[in-house]
Structures are given as structure tokens and as C-alpha cells.
CSV table of C-alpha atoms in Angstrom, one decimal:
chain,number,residue,atom,x,y,z
A,1,MET,CA,0.4,22.5,53.7
A,2,SER,CA,-3.3,22.0,54.2
A,3,LYS,CA,-3.5,20.7,57.8
A,4,PHE,CA,-2.2,23.9,59.5
A,5,HIS,CA,-4.3,27.0,59.7
A,6,PHE,CA,-3.2,29.8,62.0
A,7,LYS,CA,-5.7,32.2,63.5
A,8,ILE,CA,-5.0,35.2,65.7
A,9,ASP,CA,-6.9,35.4,69.0
A,10,PRO,CA,-7.5,39.1,69.5
A,11,ALA,CA,-8.5,38.4,73.1
A,12,SER,CA,-5.2,36.7,74.0
A,13,ASN,CA,-2.6,38.5,76.1
A,14,GLN,CA,0.1,36.7,74.2
A,15,LEU,CA,2.1,38.5,71.5
A,16,LYS,CA,1.1,37.5,68.0
A,17,PHE,CA,4.5,36.0,67.2
A,18,GLN,CA,4.2,33.8,70.3
A,19,GLN,CA,0.7,32.7,69.3
A,20,LEU,CA,2.2,31.6,65.9
A,21,VAL,CA,5.1,29.7,67.6
A,22,ASP,CA,2.7,27.9,70.0
A,23,SER,CA,0.3,27.1,67.2
A,24,VAL,CA,3.1,25.4,65.1
A,25,THR,CA,4.5,23.6,68.1
A,26,GLU,CA,1.2,22.3,69.2
A,27,ALA,CA,0.3,21.2,65.6
A,28,VAL,CA,3.6,19.2,65.6
A,29,SER,CA,2.9,17.6,69.0
A,30,LYS,CA,-0.6,16.5,67.8
A,31,ASN,CA,0.8,15.2,64.4
A,32,LEU,CA,-1.2,17.7,62.5
A,33,LEU,CA,2.2,18.7,61.2
A,34,GLN,CA,4.7,16.0,60.5
A,35,VAL,CA,8.4,16.0,59.6
A,36,GLY,CA,8.8,17.3,56.1
A,37,ASP,CA,5.6,19.2,55.9
A,38,ILE,CA,5.9,22.6,54.3
A,39,LEU,CA,4.7,25.6,56.3
A,40,PRO,CA,2.8,28.5,54.8
A,41,SER,CA,5.1,31.1,53.2
A,42,VAL,CA,5.7,34.4,55.0
A,43,ASN,CA,3.6,36.2,52.4
A,44,GLN,CA,0.8,33.6,52.7
A,45,LEU,CA,0.7,34.0,56.5
A,46,CYS,CA,0.8,37.8,56.3
A,47,LYS,CA,-2.2,37.7,53.9
A,48,GLU,CA,-4.3,35.0,55.7
A,49,SER,CA,-3.8,36.2,59.3
A,50,GLU,CA,-3.2,39.9,58.8
A,51,LEU,CA,0.3,39.7,60.4
A,52,SER,CA,3.2,41.9,59.7
A,53,ARG,CA,6.3,40.3,57.9
A,54,ASP,CA,8.3,41.1,61.0
A,55,THR,CA,6.0,39.1,63.2
A,56,VAL,CA,6.1,36.1,60.9
A,57,PHE,CA,9.8,36.3,60.5
A,58,LYS,CA,10.3,36.5,64.3
A,59,ALA,CA,8.1,33.5,64.9
A,60,TYR,CA,9.8,31.4,62.2
A,61,ALA,CA,13.2,32.5,63.6
A,62,GLU,CA,12.3,31.3,67.0
A,63,LEU,CA,11.1,27.9,65.6
A,64,LYS,CA,14.3,27.5,63.7
A,65,ASN,CA,16.3,28.3,66.9
A,66,ARG,CA,14.4,25.5,68.6
A,67,GLY,CA,15.1,23.1,65.8
A,68,THR,CA,11.4,22.6,65.1
A,69,ILE,CA,11.6,24.0,61.5
A,70,GLU,CA,14.3,24.5,58.9
A,71,SER,CA,14.3,26.7,55.8
A,72,VAL,CA,15.5,25.9,52.3
A,73,PRO,CA,16.3,28.7,49.8
A,74,ASN,CA,13.6,29.1,47.2
A,75,LYS,CA,11.5,26.3,48.8
A,76,GLY,CA,10.4,27.8,52.1
A,77,TYR,CA,10.0,26.5,55.6
A,78,PHE,CA,9.4,22.9,56.6
A,79,VAL,CA,9.1,20.8,59.8
A,80,ALA,CA,12.5,19.5,60.7
A,81,LYS,CA,11.7,17.3,63.7
A,82,ALA,CA,8.6,16.2,65.7
A,83,THR,CA,10.1,16.5,69.2
A,84,THR,CA,8.2,18.8,71.5
A,85,LYS,CA,9.0,20.0,75.0
A,86,VAL,CA,7.0,19.8,78.2
A,87,PHE,CA,7.7,21.8,81.3
A,88,LEU,CA,7.5,19.8,84.6
A,89,PHE,CA,7.7,21.8,87.8
A,90,LEU,CA,7.9,19.8,91.0
A,91,ASP,CA,8.3,21.1,94.6
A,92,THR,CA,11.2,18.8,95.7
A,93,PHE,CA,12.7,15.6,94.5
A,94,LYS,CA,11.9,12.8,97.0
A,95,ALA,CA,11.6,9.0,96.5
A,96,TYR,CA,7.8,9.1,95.8
A,97,LYS,CA,8.3,12.0,93.3
A,98,GLU,CA,10.8,9.8,91.5
A,99,VAL,CA,8.0,7.2,91.1
A,100,LEU,CA,5.7,9.9,89.7
A,101,TYR,CA,8.4,11.2,87.4
A,102,GLY,CA,9.4,7.8,86.1
A,103,SER,CA,5.7,6.9,85.4
A,104,PHE,CA,5.2,10.3,83.6
A,105,LEU,CA,8.2,9.7,81.3
A,106,GLU,CA,7.4,6.1,80.6
A,107,ASN,CA,3.9,6.9,79.4
A,108,LEU,CA,4.9,9.8,77.1
A,109,PRO,CA,5.3,9.4,73.3
A,110,ASP,CA,8.9,9.2,72.2
A,111,ASN,CA,8.8,12.5,70.4
A,112,ILE,CA,8.2,14.5,73.6
A,113,THR,CA,11.0,15.7,75.9
A,114,VAL,CA,10.7,17.0,79.4
A,115,ASP,CA,12.5,19.8,81.2
A,116,LEU,CA,12.4,19.2,84.9
A,117,HIS,CA,12.5,22.1,87.4
A,118,PHE,CA,12.1,22.4,91.2
A,119,HIS,CA,10.8,25.4,93.2
A,120,HIS,CA,11.4,24.1,96.8
A,121,TYR,CA,8.3,26.1,98.0
A,122,ASN,CA,10.2,29.4,97.2
A,123,ILE,CA,7.8,31.9,95.7
A,124,ASN,CA,10.6,33.9,94.1
A,125,VAL,CA,12.0,30.8,92.4
A,126,PHE,CA,8.5,29.7,91.4
A,127,GLU,CA,7.7,33.1,89.8
A,128,THR,CA,11.0,33.5,88.1
A,129,ILE,CA,11.2,30.1,86.5
A,130,ILE,CA,7.5,30.2,85.3
A,131,LYS,CA,8.0,33.7,83.9
A,132,GLU,CA,11.1,32.6,81.9
A,133,SER,CA,9.3,29.4,80.6
A,134,VAL,CA,6.1,30.9,79.3
A,135,GLY,CA,5.8,30.4,75.6
A,136,LYS,CA,8.6,27.9,75.3
A,137,TYR,CA,6.6,24.7,75.9
A,138,THR,CA,3.6,22.8,74.6
A,139,LYS,CA,2.4,21.8,78.1
A,140,TYR,CA,3.1,22.9,81.7
A,141,ILE,CA,2.8,20.4,84.5
A,142,ILE,CA,3.0,22.2,87.9
A,143,MET,CA,2.9,21.3,91.5
A,144,ASN,CA,1.4,24.3,93.3
A,145,PHE,CA,1.9,25.2,96.9
A,146,ASP,CA,0.1,27.3,99.5
A,147,HIS,CA,1.3,30.8,98.9
A,148,GLU,CA,-0.9,33.8,98.2
A,149,GLN,CA,1.0,34.8,95.1
A,150,VAL,CA,0.7,31.4,93.4
A,151,PRO,CA,-2.7,32.1,91.7
A,152,GLU,CA,-1.4,35.3,90.0
A,153,VAL,CA,1.8,33.5,88.8
A,154,ILE,CA,0.1,30.6,87.1
A,155,LYS,CA,-2.3,32.9,85.3
A,156,LYS,CA,0.7,33.6,83.0
A,157,ILE,CA,0.3,30.1,81.6
A,158,PRO,CA,-2.5,29.6,79.0
A,159,ASN,CA,-5.2,27.6,80.6
A,160,ASP,CA,-5.4,24.9,77.9
A,161,LYS,CA,-1.7,24.2,78.4
A,162,LEU,CA,-1.7,23.9,82.2
A,163,LEU,CA,-2.1,20.9,84.4
A,164,ILE,CA,-1.9,21.2,88.2
A,165,ILE,CA,-0.8,17.9,89.9
A,166,ASP,CA,-0.7,16.5,93.4
A,167,TRP,CA,-2.1,19.4,95.4
A,168,LYS,CA,-5.2,21.3,94.1
A,169,VAL,CA,-4.5,24.4,96.2
A,170,HIS,CA,-4.9,27.7,94.3
A,171,SER,CA,-6.4,26.0,91.2
A,172,ARG,CA,-9.3,27.5,89.4
A,173,GLU,CA,-12.4,25.7,88.3
A,174,THR,CA,-11.2,25.9,84.7
A,175,ASN,CA,-7.8,24.4,85.4
A,176,SER,CA,-7.0,20.8,84.5
A,177,CYS,CA,-6.0,18.9,87.7
A,178,VAL,CA,-4.7,15.5,88.6
A,179,TYR,CA,-4.6,15.6,92.4
A,180,GLN,CA,-4.9,13.7,95.7
A,181,ASP,CA,-7.2,14.5,98.6
A,182,PHE,CA,-5.5,15.3,101.9
A,183,GLY,CA,-8.6,15.4,104.1
A,184,GLN,CA,-11.6,13.1,103.9
A,185,THR,CA,-9.5,10.2,102.5
A,186,LEU,CA,-7.3,10.4,105.6
A,187,TYR,CA,-10.4,10.2,107.9
A,188,ASP,CA,-11.9,7.3,105.9
A,189,ALA,CA,-8.7,5.3,105.8
A,190,PHE,CA,-8.4,5.4,109.6
A,191,ALA,CA,-12.1,4.7,110.1
A,192,LYS,CA,-11.9,1.5,108.1
A,193,ASN,CA,-9.1,0.3,110.3
A,194,ILE,CA,-10.5,1.6,113.6
A,195,GLU,CA,-9.8,-1.6,115.5
A,196,LEU,CA,-6.1,-1.4,114.7
A,197,VAL,CA,-6.0,2.2,115.7
A,198,LYS,CA,-7.6,1.4,119.0
A,199,LYS,CA,-4.9,-1.1,119.9
A,200,TYR,CA,-2.9,1.9,121.0
A,201,LYS,CA,-3.3,4.3,123.9
A,202,ARG,CA,-2.7,7.5,122.0
A,203,PHE,CA,-2.6,8.6,118.3
A,204,ILE,CA,0.1,11.2,117.7
A,205,TYR,CA,0.4,13.2,114.4
A,206,LEU,CA,4.0,14.4,114.1
A,207,TYR,CA,3.6,17.5,111.9
A,208,PRO,CA,7.2,19.0,112.1
A,209,GLU,CA,7.9,22.7,111.8
A,210,PHE,CA,9.7,22.3,108.5
A,211,THR,CA,6.9,20.4,106.6
A,212,TYR,CA,4.7,21.9,103.8
A,213,HIS,CA,2.2,19.1,104.0
A,214,PRO,CA,-1.4,20.4,103.6
A,215,LYS,CA,-2.7,21.7,106.9
A,216,GLU,CA,-6.2,20.3,106.1
A,217,SER,CA,-4.9,16.9,107.1
A,218,ILE,CA,-4.6,18.1,110.7
A,219,ASP,CA,-8.3,19.1,110.8
A,220,TYR,CA,-9.4,15.7,109.5
A,221,PHE,CA,-7.0,13.9,111.9
A,222,ASN,CA,-8.4,15.8,114.8
A,223,ALA,CA,-12.0,15.1,113.7
A,224,PHE,CA,-11.4,11.4,113.4
A,225,CYS,CA,-9.9,11.1,116.8
A,226,ARG,CA,-12.6,13.2,118.5
A,227,ASP,CA,-15.4,11.3,116.7
A,228,HIS,CA,-14.0,7.9,117.8
A,229,GLN,CA,-13.0,9.0,121.3
A,230,ILE,CA,-9.3,8.4,120.7
A,231,GLU,CA,-6.7,10.2,122.9
A,232,PHE,CA,-4.6,12.2,120.4
A,233,GLU,CA,-1.9,14.9,120.0
A,234,VAL,CA,-0.6,17.0,117.1
A,235,MET,CA,3.1,17.4,117.7
A,236,ARG,CA,4.6,20.4,115.8
A,237,ASN,CA,8.1,20.5,117.3
A,238,SER,CA,10.2,17.7,115.9
A,239,LYS,CA,12.6,18.0,118.8
A,240,LEU,CA,9.9,16.7,121.2
A,241,LEU,CA,9.8,13.3,119.6
A,242,ASP,CA,10.3,10.8,122.3
A,243,ILE,CA,8.5,7.6,121.5
A,244,GLN,CA,6.7,5.8,124.2
A,245,PRO,CA,5.1,2.3,124.4
A,246,GLY,CA,1.5,2.3,123.5
A,247,ASP,CA,1.6,5.2,121.1
A,248,LEU,CA,0.7,5.2,117.4
A,249,TYR,CA,2.5,7.8,115.2
A,250,LEU,CA,1.4,9.4,111.9
A,251,MET,CA,4.5,10.7,110.0
A,252,VAL,CA,4.5,13.1,107.1
A,253,SER,CA,8.3,13.4,107.0
A,254,ASP,CA,10.7,10.6,106.0
A,255,ARG,CA,13.4,12.3,108.0
A,256,MET,CA,11.3,12.0,111.1
A,257,LEU,CA,10.4,8.4,110.2
A,258,ALA,CA,14.1,7.6,110.3
A,259,ARG,CA,14.4,9.3,113.7
A,260,PHE,CA,11.4,7.2,114.9
A,261,LEU,CA,13.0,4.0,113.8
A,262,ASP,CA,16.3,5.0,115.4
A,263,GLN,CA,14.5,5.5,118.7
A,264,CYS,CA,12.8,2.1,118.3
A,265,ASP,CA,16.2,0.5,118.1
A,266,GLN,CA,17.6,2.5,121.0
A,267,LYS,CA,14.6,1.7,123.3
A,268,LYS,CA,14.2,-1.9,122.1
A,269,LEU,CA,10.7,-1.2,120.9
A,270,SER,CA,9.2,-3.2,118.1
A,271,PRO,CA,7.1,-1.3,115.5
A,272,GLY,CA,3.7,-2.9,115.3
A,273,ASN,CA,3.9,-4.3,118.8
A,274,GLU,CA,4.9,-1.8,121.6
A,275,VAL,CA,4.6,1.2,119.2
A,276,GLY,CA,3.0,1.8,115.9
A,277,VAL,CA,3.8,4.0,112.9
A,278,ILE,CA,2.0,5.1,109.7
A,279,SER,CA,4.0,7.0,107.1
A,280,TYR,CA,2.7,9.3,104.5
A,281,ASN,CA,3.6,8.6,100.8
A,282,GLU,CA,4.6,5.2,99.5
A,283,THR,CA,8.2,4.7,98.4
A,284,PRO,CA,9.8,1.6,96.9
A,285,MET,CA,11.7,0.8,100.1
A,286,LYS,CA,9.1,1.2,102.8
A,287,LYS,CA,7.6,-2.2,102.3
A,288,TYR,CA,11.0,-3.7,103.1
A,289,VAL,CA,12.0,-1.6,106.1
A,290,LYS,CA,11.5,-3.3,109.5
A,291,ASP,CA,9.4,-6.0,107.8
A,292,GLY,CA,7.2,-3.3,106.2
A,293,VAL,CA,6.2,0.3,107.1
A,294,THR,CA,2.5,1.0,106.9
A,295,VAL,CA,1.8,3.9,104.5
A,296,ILE,CA,-1.1,6.1,103.6
A,297,SER,CA,-0.5,7.1,100.1
A,298,THR,CA,-1.9,8.1,96.8
A,299,ASP,CA,-0.9,6.2,93.6
A,300,PHE,CA,1.9,8.2,92.2
A,301,GLU,CA,2.3,5.9,89.2
A,302,LEU,CA,-1.3,6.5,88.3
A,303,MET,CA,-0.8,10.3,88.8
A,304,GLY,CA,2.2,10.1,86.4
A,305,ARG,CA,0.1,8.2,83.8
A,306,LYS,CA,-2.8,10.7,84.0
A,307,ALA,CA,-0.4,13.6,83.6
A,308,ALA,CA,1.1,11.9,80.5
A,309,GLU,CA,-2.4,11.5,79.1
A,310,PHE,CA,-3.0,15.2,79.4
A,311,VAL,CA,0.2,15.9,77.5
A,312,SER,CA,-0.5,13.4,74.8
A,313,ASN,CA,-4.2,14.2,74.0
A,314,GLY,CA,-4.5,17.7,75.2
A,315,GLU,CA,-8.0,17.1,76.6
A,316,PRO,CA,-9.0,18.9,79.9
A,317,ILE,CA,-8.9,16.6,82.9
A,318,ASN,CA,-10.1,16.7,86.5
A,319,PHE,CA,-9.1,13.5,88.3
A,320,CYS,CA,-8.7,12.7,92.0
A,321,VAL,CA,-6.2,9.9,92.4
A,322,PRO,CA,-7.3,7.5,95.1
A,323,THR,CA,-5.5,7.5,98.5
A,324,LYS,CA,-5.3,4.2,100.4
A,325,LEU,CA,-3.9,2.8,103.6
A,326,LYS,CA,-1.5,-0.1,103.0
A,327,VAL,CA,-1.4,-2.0,106.3
A,328,ARG,CA,2.0,-3.6,107.1
A,329,SER,CA,3.7,-4.9,110.2
A,330,SER,CA,4.5,-1.4,111.7
A,331,PHE,CA,0.8,-1.0,112.4
């Protein structure tokens, strides 16, 4: 088996047996090892890499348990299947996350399977699931969130195997990222459509108490309104929503968007005429609701494709997915 050469990294915090497991798994995912290829014998690995027999046996036992390799008496160990596993860790599963997830799966090679998990912005869940997953996957695709313990938790994942997606918060310069911008792009999108914004008397950002949407968006919303002499308000209490004619609303919650549309029906107000609404994050249905809900959104299909590229080729990536305002009748 000439393509596979294992080397111990003495500077790594990973156990030696885990380094061997990861090395074989990654070689399979990159087609350096293919189904039927013979692995080095236990004695050969012990000699070449200065490993103990117990370490090699433990690594091969783990690979056999995963179904990656098999053993044949008097012949040795060989690659049994080329399937490799990727760890995908999302915050919650919403309609636009489904678009991302679908695009991610669609653009992966057939020999890669994905284990999907959710942390729901709970740091204990986040830490526990990552701790239990380390060393079991070829790549780790993770949505961070704004919590002081997040940086320490993600350090447990080897940097070359980690991709942070959607929100760049708590990422390091050395991390691969495929992310969206929540600040300047918001300002720029509204500035390009300033005449539409100024149709309305007030611009209200409904930032409900239960949202985890990045707070930097508030700063850029405020700056835009001040720079363009627009009367504005940031409403943080969802119970205070009482839509009035002449107001334009920015919504980060689809739950609150539904409440906004309910009030429109109750008060006989037409979105895009008496009132306006812009919703964060495109979903497949928003272009059909009420003749079209205007959205400010990144391209989640592109984000999924870029994440799949990272898994497939293993090359470092730092890519900001564009965010655009899609103007529809509600604006």
C-alpha cells in the first residue's frame, strides 16, 4: 500500500491512536486509499512510526468498528468502504436552514454521509456534543453563536478539519469560514433603495427579546437611519407590536412576520401600501405570501455549495457570501 504514509505529529494534543484513525479516514475521503487497498501491517506501522502494538491495534479496531476497514486472517487489513462522515452542527432548523442543508447535501460526493446536530444556542449542549464528536469525523461544519465559552470549545477540533459557517463570531484568523455580513451589507442595501424607504414616515426594527440575531445589525440600522435623517425605532419587546399606517418594519423573526401579517388583515392594511415590511432570510414561500414579501438575505444555496467544497477538497477557505435586498410588493 504505497499511497498511505502515516506520521506522528509530536506537537498534536490528539492521542496517537486517534491520529492514525484520522489519517486513514482522511486518506479514504481524498481517494488516496480506495476500497480493497491493503493497509500497512501492525508490525510495519510500529516500525515506521515508532508506535506501540497496542496503539496500532486500538486504531485498527476503531476503524473496523466504523466499517472503514476489514481484516482477513493471514492477509492483513484492507479498506472495506469509501464512505466518510461529516459533522454538521446548526443552531436551529428553520426554512432557510433547510435550503442550506439541502444545497450542502446535493453538492457532496456520494461517498460522504452527514450527521446533523442542533445546539439551539445552548452552550452546554454545544460543548457536550462537540466533545463527544471529536475524532469521529473527517470534517466539522459548525454554526457558532455569541457566547464567551464558544472559542474554547471549538479549539478541541483540529483547525484543518473545521469550517465555521453563517456567523463569523468567535472565529480565529486561521479558521476556515463561509459566512454572511450582518452589518455593512444591511446599511448598503437600504442606502441603494433609499427612495423606497423614504416612502414611509418611520422605520422600525423589530428585534424581539427571544432572537439571537447578531446585535451588530442594530448598530448599522441606527447609523443608516441617522445618516439619512429617517425617523426610526428599535423595538425590543415583541408584545408592543401594533402596526400603524405609514410605518416600515424590519423583521428578523418569521414568528413576528406572521403576527405582522395577521395585524395587517385585522386592520385592513395592505403591505407595500399603507405599511411596509422587510423580512430577514429568504425562504421558498416568502415570494408567494401576500404577493411577495421583501427580504434581505444571504444566498444560503451558495453557502451550502461552498461548505461542500471545503469538505470535498479540504482546502482552507474564507468566503463572505453576498447579502442582497430582494424587493417585492411588501416594500
